[in-house]
Coordinates of C-alpha atoms in Angstrom, one line a residue:
X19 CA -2.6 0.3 -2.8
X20 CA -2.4 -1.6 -6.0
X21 CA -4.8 1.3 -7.7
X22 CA -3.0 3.9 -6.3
X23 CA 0.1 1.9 -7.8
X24 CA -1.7 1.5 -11.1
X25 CA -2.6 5.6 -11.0
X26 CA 0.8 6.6 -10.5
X27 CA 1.9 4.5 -13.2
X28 CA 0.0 5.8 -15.9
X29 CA 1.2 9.6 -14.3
X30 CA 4.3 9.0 -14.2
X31 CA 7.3 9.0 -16.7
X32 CA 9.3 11.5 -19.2
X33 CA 6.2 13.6 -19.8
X34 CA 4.4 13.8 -16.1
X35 CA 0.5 14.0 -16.6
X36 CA -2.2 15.3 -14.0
X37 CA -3.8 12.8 -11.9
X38 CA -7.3 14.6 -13.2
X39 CA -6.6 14.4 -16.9
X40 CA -5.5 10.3 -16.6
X41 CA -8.1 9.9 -14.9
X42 CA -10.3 11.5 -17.7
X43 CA -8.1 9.6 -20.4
X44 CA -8.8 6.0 -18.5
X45 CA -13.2 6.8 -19.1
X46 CA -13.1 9.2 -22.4
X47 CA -10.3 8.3 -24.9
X48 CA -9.8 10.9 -27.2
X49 CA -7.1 12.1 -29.4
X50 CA -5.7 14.7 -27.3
X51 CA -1.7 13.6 -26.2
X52 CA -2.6 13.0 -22.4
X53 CA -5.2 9.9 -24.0
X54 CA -2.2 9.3 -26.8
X55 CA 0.1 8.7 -23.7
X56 CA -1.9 7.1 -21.0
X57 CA -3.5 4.4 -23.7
X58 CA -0.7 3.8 -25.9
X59 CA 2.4 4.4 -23.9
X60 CA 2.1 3.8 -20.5
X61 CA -1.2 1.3 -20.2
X62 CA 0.5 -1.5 -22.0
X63 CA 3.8 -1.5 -19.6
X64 CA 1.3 -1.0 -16.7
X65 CA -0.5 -4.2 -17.7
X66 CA 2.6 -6.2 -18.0
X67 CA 3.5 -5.1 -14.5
X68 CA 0.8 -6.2 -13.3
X69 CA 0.7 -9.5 -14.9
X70 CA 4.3 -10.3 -14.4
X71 CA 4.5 -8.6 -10.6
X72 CA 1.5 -11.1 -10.0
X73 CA 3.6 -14.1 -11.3
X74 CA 7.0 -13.8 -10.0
X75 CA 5.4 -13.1 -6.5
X76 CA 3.7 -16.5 -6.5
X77 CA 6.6 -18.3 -7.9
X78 CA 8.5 -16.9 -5.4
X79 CA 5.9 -18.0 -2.7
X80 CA 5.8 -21.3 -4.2
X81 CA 9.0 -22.0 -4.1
X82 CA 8.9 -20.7 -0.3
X83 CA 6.5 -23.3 0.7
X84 CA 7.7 -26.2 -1.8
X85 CA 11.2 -25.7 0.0
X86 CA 10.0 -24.9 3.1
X87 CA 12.7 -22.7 2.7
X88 CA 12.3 -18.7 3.2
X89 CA 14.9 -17.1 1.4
X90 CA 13.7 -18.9 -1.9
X91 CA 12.5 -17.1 -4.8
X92 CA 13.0 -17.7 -8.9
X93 CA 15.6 -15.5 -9.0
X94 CA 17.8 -16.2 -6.2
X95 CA 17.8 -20.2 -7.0
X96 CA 18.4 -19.4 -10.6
X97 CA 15.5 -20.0 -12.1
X98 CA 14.9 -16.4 -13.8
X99 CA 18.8 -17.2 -15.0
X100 CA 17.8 -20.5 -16.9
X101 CA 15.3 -19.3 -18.4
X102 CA 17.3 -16.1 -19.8
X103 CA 20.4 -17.9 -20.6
X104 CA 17.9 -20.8 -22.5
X105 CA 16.1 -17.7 -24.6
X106 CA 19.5 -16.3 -25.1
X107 CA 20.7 -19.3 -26.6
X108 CA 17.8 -19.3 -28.9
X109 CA 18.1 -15.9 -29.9
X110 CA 21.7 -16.6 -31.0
X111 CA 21.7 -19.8 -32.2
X112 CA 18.4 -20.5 -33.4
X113 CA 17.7 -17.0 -34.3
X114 CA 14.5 -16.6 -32.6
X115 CA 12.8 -13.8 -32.3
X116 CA 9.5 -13.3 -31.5
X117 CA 7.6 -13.8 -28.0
X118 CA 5.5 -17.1 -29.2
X119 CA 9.0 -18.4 -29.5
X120 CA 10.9 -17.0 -26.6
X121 CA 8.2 -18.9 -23.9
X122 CA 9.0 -22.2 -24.7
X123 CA 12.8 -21.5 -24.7
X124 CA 12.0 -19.6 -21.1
X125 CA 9.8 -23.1 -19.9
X126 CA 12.6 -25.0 -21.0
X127 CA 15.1 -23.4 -19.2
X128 CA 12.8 -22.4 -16.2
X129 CA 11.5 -26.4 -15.9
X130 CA 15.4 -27.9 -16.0
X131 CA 16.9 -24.9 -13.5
X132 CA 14.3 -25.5 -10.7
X133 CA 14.7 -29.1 -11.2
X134 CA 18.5 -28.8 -11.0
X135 CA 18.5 -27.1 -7.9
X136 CA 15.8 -28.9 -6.4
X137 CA 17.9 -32.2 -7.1
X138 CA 21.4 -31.2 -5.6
X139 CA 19.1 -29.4 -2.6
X140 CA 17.6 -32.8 -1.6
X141 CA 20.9 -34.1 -2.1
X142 CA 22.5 -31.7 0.4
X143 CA 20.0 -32.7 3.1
X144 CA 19.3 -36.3 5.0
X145 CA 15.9 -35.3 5.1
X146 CA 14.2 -33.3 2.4
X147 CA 15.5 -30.6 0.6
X148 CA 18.3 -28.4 2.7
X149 CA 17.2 -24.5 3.0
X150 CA 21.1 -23.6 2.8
X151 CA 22.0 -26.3 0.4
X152 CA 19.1 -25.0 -2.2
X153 CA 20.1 -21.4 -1.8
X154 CA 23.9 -21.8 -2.7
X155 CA 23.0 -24.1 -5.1
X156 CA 20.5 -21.5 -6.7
X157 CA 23.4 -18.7 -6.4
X158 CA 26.2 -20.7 -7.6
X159 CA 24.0 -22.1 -11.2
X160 CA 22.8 -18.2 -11.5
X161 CA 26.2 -17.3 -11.5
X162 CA 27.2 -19.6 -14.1
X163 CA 24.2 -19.1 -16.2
X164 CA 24.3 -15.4 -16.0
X165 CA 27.9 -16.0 -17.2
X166 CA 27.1 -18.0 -20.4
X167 CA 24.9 -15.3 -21.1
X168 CA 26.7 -12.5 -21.1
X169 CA 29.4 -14.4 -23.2
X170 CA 26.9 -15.3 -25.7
X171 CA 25.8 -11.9 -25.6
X172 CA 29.2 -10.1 -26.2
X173 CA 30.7 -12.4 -28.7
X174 CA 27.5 -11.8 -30.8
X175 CA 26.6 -7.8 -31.5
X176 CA 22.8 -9.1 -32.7
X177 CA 22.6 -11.0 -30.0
X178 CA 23.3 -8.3 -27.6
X179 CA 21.0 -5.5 -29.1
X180 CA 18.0 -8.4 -28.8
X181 CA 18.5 -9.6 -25.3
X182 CA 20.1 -6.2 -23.9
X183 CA 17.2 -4.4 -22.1
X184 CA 15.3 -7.9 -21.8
X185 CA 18.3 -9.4 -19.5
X186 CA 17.9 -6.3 -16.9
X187 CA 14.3 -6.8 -16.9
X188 CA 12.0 -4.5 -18.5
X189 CA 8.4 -4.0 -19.0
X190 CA 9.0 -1.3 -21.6
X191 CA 9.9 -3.6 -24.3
X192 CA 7.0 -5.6 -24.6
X193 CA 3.6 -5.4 -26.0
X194 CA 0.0 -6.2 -25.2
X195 CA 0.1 -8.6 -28.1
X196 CA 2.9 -10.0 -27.2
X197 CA 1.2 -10.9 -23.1
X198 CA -2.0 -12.0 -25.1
X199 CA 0.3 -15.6 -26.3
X200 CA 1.3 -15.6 -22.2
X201 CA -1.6 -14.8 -20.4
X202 CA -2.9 -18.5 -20.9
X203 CA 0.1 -19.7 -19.2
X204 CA -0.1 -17.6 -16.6
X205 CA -3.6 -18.4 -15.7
X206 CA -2.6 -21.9 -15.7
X207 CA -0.2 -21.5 -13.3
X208 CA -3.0 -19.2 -11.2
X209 CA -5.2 -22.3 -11.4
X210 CA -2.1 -24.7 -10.7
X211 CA -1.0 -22.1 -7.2
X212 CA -4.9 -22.4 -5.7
X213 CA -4.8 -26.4 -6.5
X214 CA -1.9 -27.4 -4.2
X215 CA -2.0 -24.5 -2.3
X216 CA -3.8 -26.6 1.1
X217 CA -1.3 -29.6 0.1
X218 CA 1.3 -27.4 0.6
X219 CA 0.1 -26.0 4.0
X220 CA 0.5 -30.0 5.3
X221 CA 3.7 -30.4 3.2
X222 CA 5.1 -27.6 5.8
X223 CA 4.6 -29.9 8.9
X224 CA 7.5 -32.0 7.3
X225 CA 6.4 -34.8 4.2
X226 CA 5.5 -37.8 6.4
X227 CA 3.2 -36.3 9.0
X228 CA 1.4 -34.6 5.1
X229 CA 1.3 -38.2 3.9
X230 CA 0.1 -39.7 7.3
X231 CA -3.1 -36.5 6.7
X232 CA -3.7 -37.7 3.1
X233 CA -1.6 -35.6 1.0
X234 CA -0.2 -36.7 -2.4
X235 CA 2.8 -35.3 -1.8
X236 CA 4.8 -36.2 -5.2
X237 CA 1.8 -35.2 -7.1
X238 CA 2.3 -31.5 -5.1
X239 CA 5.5 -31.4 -5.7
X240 CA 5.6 -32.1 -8.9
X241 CA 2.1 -29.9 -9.6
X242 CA 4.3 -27.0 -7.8
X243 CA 7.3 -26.8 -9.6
X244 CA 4.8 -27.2 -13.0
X245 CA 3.5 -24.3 -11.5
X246 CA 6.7 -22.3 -11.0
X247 CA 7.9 -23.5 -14.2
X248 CA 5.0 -21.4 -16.4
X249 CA 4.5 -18.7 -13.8
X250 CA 8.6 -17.9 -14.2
X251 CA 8.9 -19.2 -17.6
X252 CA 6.0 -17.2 -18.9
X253 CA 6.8 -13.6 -16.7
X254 CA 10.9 -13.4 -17.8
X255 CA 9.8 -14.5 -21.3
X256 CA 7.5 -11.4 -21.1
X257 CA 10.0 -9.2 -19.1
X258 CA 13.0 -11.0 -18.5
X259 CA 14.0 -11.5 -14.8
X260 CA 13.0 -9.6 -12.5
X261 CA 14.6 -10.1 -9.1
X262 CA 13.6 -10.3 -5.4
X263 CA 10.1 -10.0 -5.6
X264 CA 9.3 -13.6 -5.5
X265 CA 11.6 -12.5 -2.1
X266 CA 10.3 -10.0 -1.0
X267 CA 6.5 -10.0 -1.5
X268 CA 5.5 -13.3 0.4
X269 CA 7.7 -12.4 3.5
X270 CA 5.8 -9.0 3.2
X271 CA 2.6 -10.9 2.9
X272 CA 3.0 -13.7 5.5
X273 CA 3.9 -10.9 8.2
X274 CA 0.3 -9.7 7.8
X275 CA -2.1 -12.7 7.1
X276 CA 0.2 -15.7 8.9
X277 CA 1.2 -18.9 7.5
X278 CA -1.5 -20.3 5.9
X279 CA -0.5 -20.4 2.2
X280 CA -4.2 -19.7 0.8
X281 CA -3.9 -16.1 1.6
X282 CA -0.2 -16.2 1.2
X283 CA -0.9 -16.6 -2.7
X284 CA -4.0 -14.4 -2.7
X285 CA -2.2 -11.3 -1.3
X286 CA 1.0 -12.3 -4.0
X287 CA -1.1 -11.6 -6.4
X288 CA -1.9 -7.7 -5.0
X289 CA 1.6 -7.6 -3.4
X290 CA 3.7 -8.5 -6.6
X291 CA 1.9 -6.1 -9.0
X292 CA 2.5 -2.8 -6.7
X293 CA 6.2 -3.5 -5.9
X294 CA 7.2 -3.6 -9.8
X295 CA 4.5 -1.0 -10.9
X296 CA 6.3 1.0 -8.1
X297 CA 9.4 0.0 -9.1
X298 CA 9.2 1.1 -12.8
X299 CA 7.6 4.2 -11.7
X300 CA 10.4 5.2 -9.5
X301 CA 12.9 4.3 -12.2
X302 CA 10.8 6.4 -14.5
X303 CA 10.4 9.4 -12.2
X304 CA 14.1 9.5 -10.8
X305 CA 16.1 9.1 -14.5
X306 CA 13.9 11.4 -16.2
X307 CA 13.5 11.8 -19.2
X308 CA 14.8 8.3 -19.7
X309 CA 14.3 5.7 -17.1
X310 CA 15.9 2.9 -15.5
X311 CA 14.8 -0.6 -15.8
X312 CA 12.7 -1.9 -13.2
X313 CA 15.1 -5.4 -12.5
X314 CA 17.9 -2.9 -11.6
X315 CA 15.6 -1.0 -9.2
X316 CA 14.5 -4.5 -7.4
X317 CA 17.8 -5.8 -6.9
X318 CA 19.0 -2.8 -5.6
X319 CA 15.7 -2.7 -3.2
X320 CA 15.9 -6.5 -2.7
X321 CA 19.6 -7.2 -1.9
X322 CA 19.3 -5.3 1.3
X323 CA 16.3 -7.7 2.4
X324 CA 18.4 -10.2 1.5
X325 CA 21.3 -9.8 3.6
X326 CA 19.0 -8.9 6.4
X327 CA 16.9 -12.2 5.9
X328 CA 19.9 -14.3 6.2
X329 CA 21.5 -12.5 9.3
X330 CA 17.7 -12.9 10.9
X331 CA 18.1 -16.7 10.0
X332 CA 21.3 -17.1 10.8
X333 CA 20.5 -15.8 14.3
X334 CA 18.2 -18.0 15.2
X335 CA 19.6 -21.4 12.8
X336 CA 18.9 -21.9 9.2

């Protein structure tokens, strides 16, 4: 699926190319348009779907199994909005302007919203954080965040034209140079994902029966949202945010392999890059010869699963 995905994303766009003659383009670059396209055009967008696909689908199933909370994900509890409204202020205060200096705005914002929701969820709860509490919470700092930045946004023209396309999530806008300064980060939070992710398969039995098994479990917590924090950070300073698919993907993926969060964060990493290389093809394909950006596409997918997710819970009790 997720080379099929790729395939049709290199096709695909204002000027549709045969399947035979990207395929010839990937193995022989030449000079002929087909190569010009496929290599310059759409390979670099391709490659930051894949990267940024992969890292808001961990986050998301991170944030699932930190919470122990299923209808988590960076964007829903605000995370993609802190880190947009933090680069935002950057880009109009500070003037900012480049992508080495939108991540650490994006970390900054990233780190302090997931802690921020984290805090008033545990607070909501007698014991642990409450699913519910974390999800409201999540909505109602989004909201305000997302407000902030749309102010700062129309009160400053500049400010606007930089951060337009980059709010609605985009992987047209950015290029391989620019993912070169993230990819690091990314990996890190890779490396951080596969180092908690059997602490957090105890941490789901509830936090005393995990400490009673051996489990650190402030040092996984705290290793988690690290991990959330540069996987988010570093993908909506790349893209901006992207919604539902830290959502979407894990609930796809546990359906198939089961609870166990080893192959939960495995198949994220397959799962995430086809639903936004899918995404921006579709946007590509069905706007022609323009395109739609690929956040608009996902929230329009992803607020359906959504509202289904929570009637499902609310069913059978949050």
């Amino acid at each position: 699926m997720l080379a099929v995905a790729f395939l049709l994303s290199l096709a695909n766009g204002a000027n549709p190319i045969p399947y035979s003659d990207v395929w010839d383009a990937i193995w022989h670059r030449g000079d002929n348009e087909a190569s010009w396209i496929v290599w310059d055009q759409r390979l670099p967008r391709t490659v930051i779907g894949l990267l940024t696909g992969a890292a808001f689908a961990l986050a998301g199933a991170l944030i699932q199994a930190l919470t122990r909370n299923p209808l988590a994900d960076s964007g829903i509890l605000g995370v993609n909005a802190g880190a947009g409204l933090a680069v935002t202020v950057g880009v109009g205060v500070l003037g900012i302007s480049s992508i080495n200096q939108y991540i650490w705005f994006s970390f900054l914002g990233a780190a302090a919203t997931t802690v921020l929701v984290y805090i008033i969820g545990v607070a909501g709860g007698a014991r642990g954080a409450n699913p519910a509490t974390l999800v409201l919470a999540g909505v109602a700092l989004g909201a305000v965040f997302g407000g902030i930045t749309s102010f700062l946004t129309l009160i400053d023209p500049d400010t606007f034209e930089s951060v337009r396309n980059w709010n609605l999530g985009s992987v047209a806008r950015t290029s391989l140079d620019d993912a070169k300064f993230v990819i690091p980060f990314l990996l890190l939070g890779f490396v951080l994902a596969v180092l908690v992710s059997t602490d957090l398969n105890s941490i789901a039995l509830g936090d005393d029966l995990a400490a009673s098994l051996g489990t650190k479990v402030v040092r996984t917590r705290v290793l988690t949202i690290l991990a959330v924090t540069v996987l988010a950070g570093g993908a909506t300073a790349l893209t901006g945010g992207i919604g539902f698919v830290g959502l979407m993907v894990p609930h796809v993926v546990r359906w198939i392999v089961g609870p166990d969060q080893r192959w939960i964060f495995f198949y994220c990493l397959l799962g995430g890059p086809i639903m936004v290389l899918l995404a921006d093809t579709l946007g590509r394909v069905i706007a022609r010869p323009g395109e739609i950006e690929v956040g608009i596409l996902t929230a329009v997918i992803g607020a359906p699963v959504l509202i289904a997710l929570v009637r499902r819970k609310n069913a059978g009790g949050l």
